[in-house]
CSV table of C-alpha atoms in Angstrom, one decimal:
chain,number,residue,atom,x,y,z
A,1,MET,CA,10.2,-31.3,-8.8
A,2,ALA,CA,11.5,-28.8,-6.2
A,3,ASP,CA,14.2,-30.0,-3.9
A,4,PRO,CA,12.7,-30.6,-0.4
A,5,GLN,CA,16.0,-30.1,1.6
A,6,LYS,CA,16.7,-26.8,-0.2
A,7,ILE,CA,13.1,-25.6,0.4
A,8,LEU,CA,13.5,-26.4,4.0
A,9,ASP,CA,16.8,-24.4,4.0
A,10,GLY,CA,15.1,-21.5,2.2
A,11,LEU,CA,12.5,-21.4,4.9
A,12,GLY,CA,15.1,-20.9,7.6
A,13,GLY,CA,15.4,-24.6,8.6
A,14,ASP,CA,13.3,-26.9,10.8
A,15,GLU,CA,13.5,-24.7,13.9
A,16,ASN,CA,12.0,-21.7,12.0
A,17,ILE,CA,8.9,-23.5,10.8
A,18,ILE,CA,5.8,-23.2,13.0
A,19,ASP,CA,3.4,-24.8,10.6
A,20,LEU,CA,3.6,-26.2,7.0
A,21,GLU,CA,0.8,-27.5,4.9
A,22,PRO,CA,0.4,-28.3,1.2
A,23,CYS,CA,-2.5,-27.0,-0.9
A,24,ILE,CA,-2.4,-28.6,-4.4
A,25,THR,CA,0.2,-26.2,-5.9
A,26,ARG,CA,1.7,-24.4,-2.9
A,27,LEU,CA,3.2,-24.8,0.5
A,28,ARG,CA,1.6,-22.6,3.1
A,29,VAL,CA,4.1,-22.0,5.8
A,30,GLU,CA,4.0,-20.0,9.0
A,31,VAL,CA,7.5,-19.2,10.2
A,32,GLU,CA,9.0,-17.8,13.4
A,33,ASP,CA,11.4,-15.3,11.9
A,34,ALA,CA,10.3,-13.7,8.6
A,35,ALA,CA,13.9,-12.5,7.9
A,36,ALA,CA,15.3,-16.0,7.9
A,37,VAL,CA,13.3,-16.9,4.8
A,38,SER,CA,15.3,-16.6,1.6
A,39,GLU,CA,13.4,-16.1,-1.6
A,40,ALA,CA,16.5,-16.7,-3.6
A,41,THR,CA,17.2,-20.0,-2.0
A,42,LEU,CA,13.6,-21.1,-2.4
A,43,LYS,CA,13.6,-20.2,-6.1
A,44,ALA,CA,17.0,-21.9,-6.6
A,45,ALA,CA,15.3,-25.0,-5.0
A,46,GLY,CA,12.8,-25.0,-7.7
A,47,ALA,CA,9.9,-22.9,-6.4
A,48,ILE,CA,8.0,-21.1,-9.2
A,49,ALA,CA,7.3,-18.1,-6.9
A,50,VAL,CA,7.4,-17.0,-3.3
A,51,MET,CA,4.8,-14.8,-1.7
A,52,GLN,CA,5.5,-13.6,1.8
A,53,GLN,CA,3.5,-11.4,4.1
A,54,GLY,CA,5.4,-11.2,7.3
A,55,THR,CA,5.6,-14.6,8.9
A,56,VAL,CA,3.2,-16.2,6.4
A,57,VAL,CA,5.0,-17.6,3.4
A,58,GLN,CA,3.5,-19.3,0.4
A,59,VAL,CA,5.9,-21.2,-1.7
A,60,ILE,CA,4.5,-22.0,-5.2
A,61,VAL,CA,5.9,-25.3,-6.3
A,62,GLY,CA,3.3,-26.7,-8.7
A,63,PRO,CA,1.1,-29.8,-8.4
A,64,GLU,CA,3.8,-31.8,-6.6
A,65,ALA,CA,3.2,-29.7,-3.4
A,66,ASP,CA,1.7,-32.7,-1.5
A,67,THR,CA,4.8,-34.9,-2.2
A,68,ILE,CA,7.2,-32.1,-1.4
A,69,ALA,CA,5.5,-31.3,1.9
A,70,ALA,CA,5.6,-35.0,2.9
A,71,ASP,CA,9.3,-35.1,2.0
A,72,ILE,CA,10.0,-32.0,4.0
A,73,GLU,CA,8.2,-33.6,7.0
A,74,ASP,CA,10.4,-36.6,6.6
A,75,LEU,CA,13.5,-34.3,6.8
A,76,ARG,CA,12.3,-32.6,10.0
B,1,MET,CA,2.1,-31.9,-31.6
B,2,THR,CA,-0.7,-33.0,-29.2
B,3,SER,CA,-4.3,-32.8,-30.2
B,4,PRO,CA,-6.4,-30.0,-28.7
B,5,LEU,CA,-7.8,-30.7,-25.3
B,6,THR,CA,-11.3,-29.4,-24.6
B,7,VAL,CA,-11.7,-28.3,-21.0
B,8,LEU,CA,-15.4,-28.2,-19.9
B,9,ALA,CA,-16.8,-25.9,-17.2
B,10,PRO,CA,-16.5,-28.0,-13.9
B,11,VAL,CA,-19.2,-25.9,-12.2
B,12,SER,CA,-22.2,-23.9,-13.6
B,13,GLY,CA,-22.0,-20.2,-13.1
B,14,THR,CA,-20.5,-17.0,-14.6
B,15,VAL,CA,-17.1,-17.0,-16.3
B,16,ILE,CA,-14.6,-14.5,-14.9
B,17,ALA,CA,-11.0,-13.6,-15.8
B,18,MET,CA,-8.3,-15.3,-13.9
B,19,SER,CA,-6.8,-11.9,-13.1
B,20,ASP,CA,-10.0,-11.2,-11.1
B,21,VAL,CA,-9.6,-14.2,-8.8
B,22,PRO,CA,-8.9,-12.9,-5.2
B,23,ASP,CA,-5.7,-14.9,-4.8
B,24,PRO,CA,-2.4,-13.6,-6.1
B,25,VAL,CA,-1.1,-17.0,-7.1
B,26,PHE,CA,-4.1,-17.8,-9.3
B,27,ALA,CA,-4.5,-14.2,-10.5
B,28,ALA,CA,-1.0,-14.1,-11.8
B,29,GLU,CA,-1.4,-17.5,-13.5
B,30,LEU,CA,1.7,-18.7,-11.7
B,31,VAL,CA,0.7,-22.4,-11.9
B,32,GLY,CA,-0.8,-22.0,-15.4
B,33,PRO,CA,-3.3,-20.1,-17.5
B,34,GLY,CA,-7.1,-20.5,-17.5
B,35,LEU,CA,-10.4,-19.0,-16.5
B,36,ALA,CA,-12.4,-19.0,-13.3
B,37,ILE,CA,-16.1,-19.5,-12.6
B,38,GLU,CA,-18.2,-17.7,-10.0
B,39,PRO,CA,-20.6,-20.6,-9.3
B,40,ASP,CA,-24.3,-20.2,-9.4
B,41,ALA,CA,-25.8,-20.4,-5.9
B,42,GLN,CA,-28.0,-23.4,-6.7
B,43,ASP,CA,-26.7,-25.0,-10.0
B,44,GLY,CA,-23.1,-24.5,-9.1
B,45,SER,CA,-23.1,-27.1,-6.3
B,46,THR,CA,-22.3,-30.0,-8.5
B,47,VAL,CA,-18.6,-30.2,-9.6
B,48,ARG,CA,-17.9,-32.1,-12.8
B,49,SER,CA,-14.7,-33.4,-14.3
B,50,PRO,CA,-13.5,-30.9,-16.9
B,51,ILE,CA,-11.8,-33.6,-19.1
B,52,ASP,CA,-11.5,-37.3,-19.7
B,53,GLY,CA,-8.7,-38.7,-17.6
B,54,THR,CA,-7.4,-39.9,-14.2
B,55,ILE,CA,-7.8,-38.1,-10.9
B,56,VAL,CA,-4.2,-37.6,-9.8
B,57,LYS,CA,-4.9,-35.3,-6.9
B,58,LEU,CA,-8.1,-35.2,-4.9
B,59,HIS,CA,-8.8,-32.9,-2.0
B,60,PRO,CA,-12.3,-32.0,-0.8
B,61,HIS,CA,-11.7,-28.4,-2.1
B,62,ALA,CA,-9.6,-29.0,-5.1
B,63,PHE,CA,-8.5,-31.7,-7.6
B,64,VAL,CA,-6.3,-32.4,-10.6
B,65,VAL,CA,-7.5,-34.5,-13.6
B,66,GLN,CA,-4.8,-35.7,-15.9
B,67,ALA,CA,-5.5,-36.5,-19.5
B,68,ALA,CA,-4.0,-39.6,-21.2
B,69,ASP,CA,-1.3,-37.4,-22.8
B,70,GLY,CA,-0.1,-36.1,-19.4
B,71,ARG,CA,-1.7,-32.7,-19.4
B,72,GLY,CA,-3.4,-31.8,-16.1
B,73,VAL,CA,-6.3,-29.5,-15.3
B,74,LEU,CA,-6.6,-28.1,-11.8
B,75,VAL,CA,-10.0,-27.1,-10.4
B,76,HIS,CA,-9.9,-25.2,-7.1
B,77,LEU,CA,-13.3,-24.7,-5.3
B,78,GLY,CA,-13.3,-21.4,-3.6
B,79,ILE,CA,-10.3,-19.5,-2.2
B,80,ASN,CA,-8.5,-20.4,1.1
B,81,THR,CA,-10.9,-23.3,1.3
B,82,VAL,CA,-8.1,-25.7,2.4
B,83,GLN,CA,-8.7,-24.2,5.9
B,84,LEU,CA,-12.2,-25.7,6.0
B,85,GLU,CA,-10.6,-29.2,6.1
B,86,GLY,CA,-13.4,-30.7,4.0
B,87,GLU,CA,-16.3,-29.2,5.8
B,88,GLY,CA,-19.1,-28.5,3.3
B,89,PHE,CA,-17.6,-30.8,0.6
B,90,THR,CA,-18.8,-34.3,-0.4
B,91,LEU,CA,-16.6,-36.5,-2.6
B,92,HIS,CA,-18.1,-38.8,-5.2
B,93,ALA,CA,-14.9,-40.2,-6.6
B,94,ALA,CA,-11.5,-41.2,-5.4
B,95,GLU,CA,-7.9,-40.4,-6.2
B,96,GLY,CA,-6.7,-42.7,-9.0
B,97,ASP,CA,-10.2,-43.1,-10.5
B,98,ALA,CA,-10.6,-42.9,-14.3
B,99,VAL,CA,-13.3,-40.3,-15.0
B,100,THR,CA,-15.0,-38.9,-18.0
B,101,ALA,CA,-15.7,-35.2,-18.8
B,102,GLY,CA,-18.9,-34.2,-17.1
B,103,GLN,CA,-18.8,-36.8,-14.4
B,104,THR,CA,-19.8,-35.6,-11.0
B,105,LEU,CA,-16.7,-35.6,-8.7
B,106,ILE,CA,-17.7,-33.4,-5.8
B,107,THR,CA,-20.8,-31.7,-4.4
B,108,TRP,CA,-20.4,-28.7,-2.2
B,109,ASP,CA,-22.5,-26.4,0.0
B,110,ILE,CA,-21.8,-23.0,-1.6
B,111,ALA,CA,-24.0,-21.1,0.9
B,112,ALA,CA,-22.1,-22.6,3.8
B,113,ILE,CA,-18.8,-21.8,2.3
B,114,ALA,CA,-19.9,-18.2,1.5
B,115,ALA,CA,-21.0,-17.9,5.1
B,116,THR,CA,-17.4,-18.4,6.2
B,117,GLU,CA,-16.6,-15.2,4.3
B,118,ARG,CA,-14.4,-17.0,1.8
B,119,SER,CA,-14.7,-16.4,-1.9
B,120,THR,CA,-16.4,-19.3,-3.7
B,121,THR,CA,-14.7,-18.4,-7.0
B,122,CYS,CA,-13.4,-21.6,-8.8
B,123,PRO,CA,-10.1,-21.2,-10.8
B,124,VAL,CA,-9.7,-23.7,-13.6
B,125,VAL,CA,-6.0,-24.0,-14.5
B,126,ALA,CA,-4.2,-25.6,-17.4
B,127,LEU,CA,-1.3,-26.7,-15.3
B,128,ASP,CA,2.2,-25.8,-16.6
B,129,ALA,CA,0.7,-24.7,-19.9
B,130,GLN,CA,2.4,-21.9,-21.9
B,131,ALA,CA,0.1,-18.9,-21.9
B,132,ASP,CA,-0.3,-18.9,-25.6
B,133,ALA,CA,-1.2,-22.6,-25.7
B,134,VAL,CA,-4.6,-22.0,-24.1
B,135,ASP,CA,-7.5,-20.5,-25.9
B,136,ARG,CA,-10.1,-19.0,-23.6
B,137,THR,CA,-13.1,-20.3,-25.5
B,138,ALA,CA,-15.8,-19.1,-23.1
B,139,ALA,CA,-16.2,-15.3,-22.9
B,140,VAL,CA,-15.7,-13.5,-19.6
B,141,GLY,CA,-19.2,-12.6,-18.3
B,142,SER,CA,-20.9,-15.4,-20.1
B,143,ASN,CA,-22.8,-18.2,-18.4
B,144,ALA,CA,-21.2,-21.6,-18.3
B,145,GLY,CA,-23.2,-24.7,-17.7
B,146,ASP,CA,-23.0,-28.5,-18.0
B,147,GLY,CA,-21.1,-29.2,-21.2
B,148,THR,CA,-19.9,-25.6,-21.9
B,149,THR,CA,-16.4,-25.5,-23.3
B,150,LEU,CA,-14.3,-23.2,-21.1
B,151,LEU,CA,-10.8,-23.6,-22.5
B,152,THR,CA,-9.3,-25.2,-25.6
B,153,TRP,CA,-5.7,-26.3,-24.9
B,154,GLY,CA,-3.3,-26.7,-27.7
B,155,ALA,CA,-5.6,-25.7,-30.5
């Protein structure tokens, strides 16, 4: 499973996240600063893929997305 | 070597290639290979379990059924439908339930979802499967109904 703390880091940290919700296999995230998102960090954290359109980021993590999102919420 | 897993069509409708799903994650088969179904406006409203197994994830708009050997099949009802927060979907089973292939799990109001200008296409994904482990048994463009084999996994 992807590492929740590293995912959070790859998204630019708690303060950069406006909204984060899981959807079965992915995290849908709206961020403040698109440039603070690191695809390399997210992939190193265990993400299968990262799709970013401006401040909307989809982190593909597989079917454990719900658990990872809950863990990230616990870290925030 | 595991025995082949027969994945039935979870909804009735027209079989389409995963690459034609209007979502880049499913289209690129990033979470696994499979096929999608464009549901029939009337007959497509009943959503069935594609395999025998346990419901390990259940959302109004998507679910995962895991076979006894650990393989999981994801069915996603429409695209970007998480944003509907369950509106238009009725659950007939619960997370953790043991289910049989063909059992009704969800009914959904396809016309209401289409009216929100979302795609009602339903990707059916062999989660974490190797691309060559899944045989797309149903032909693209064919009609899939109750009991139609969509995928054969590990044949």
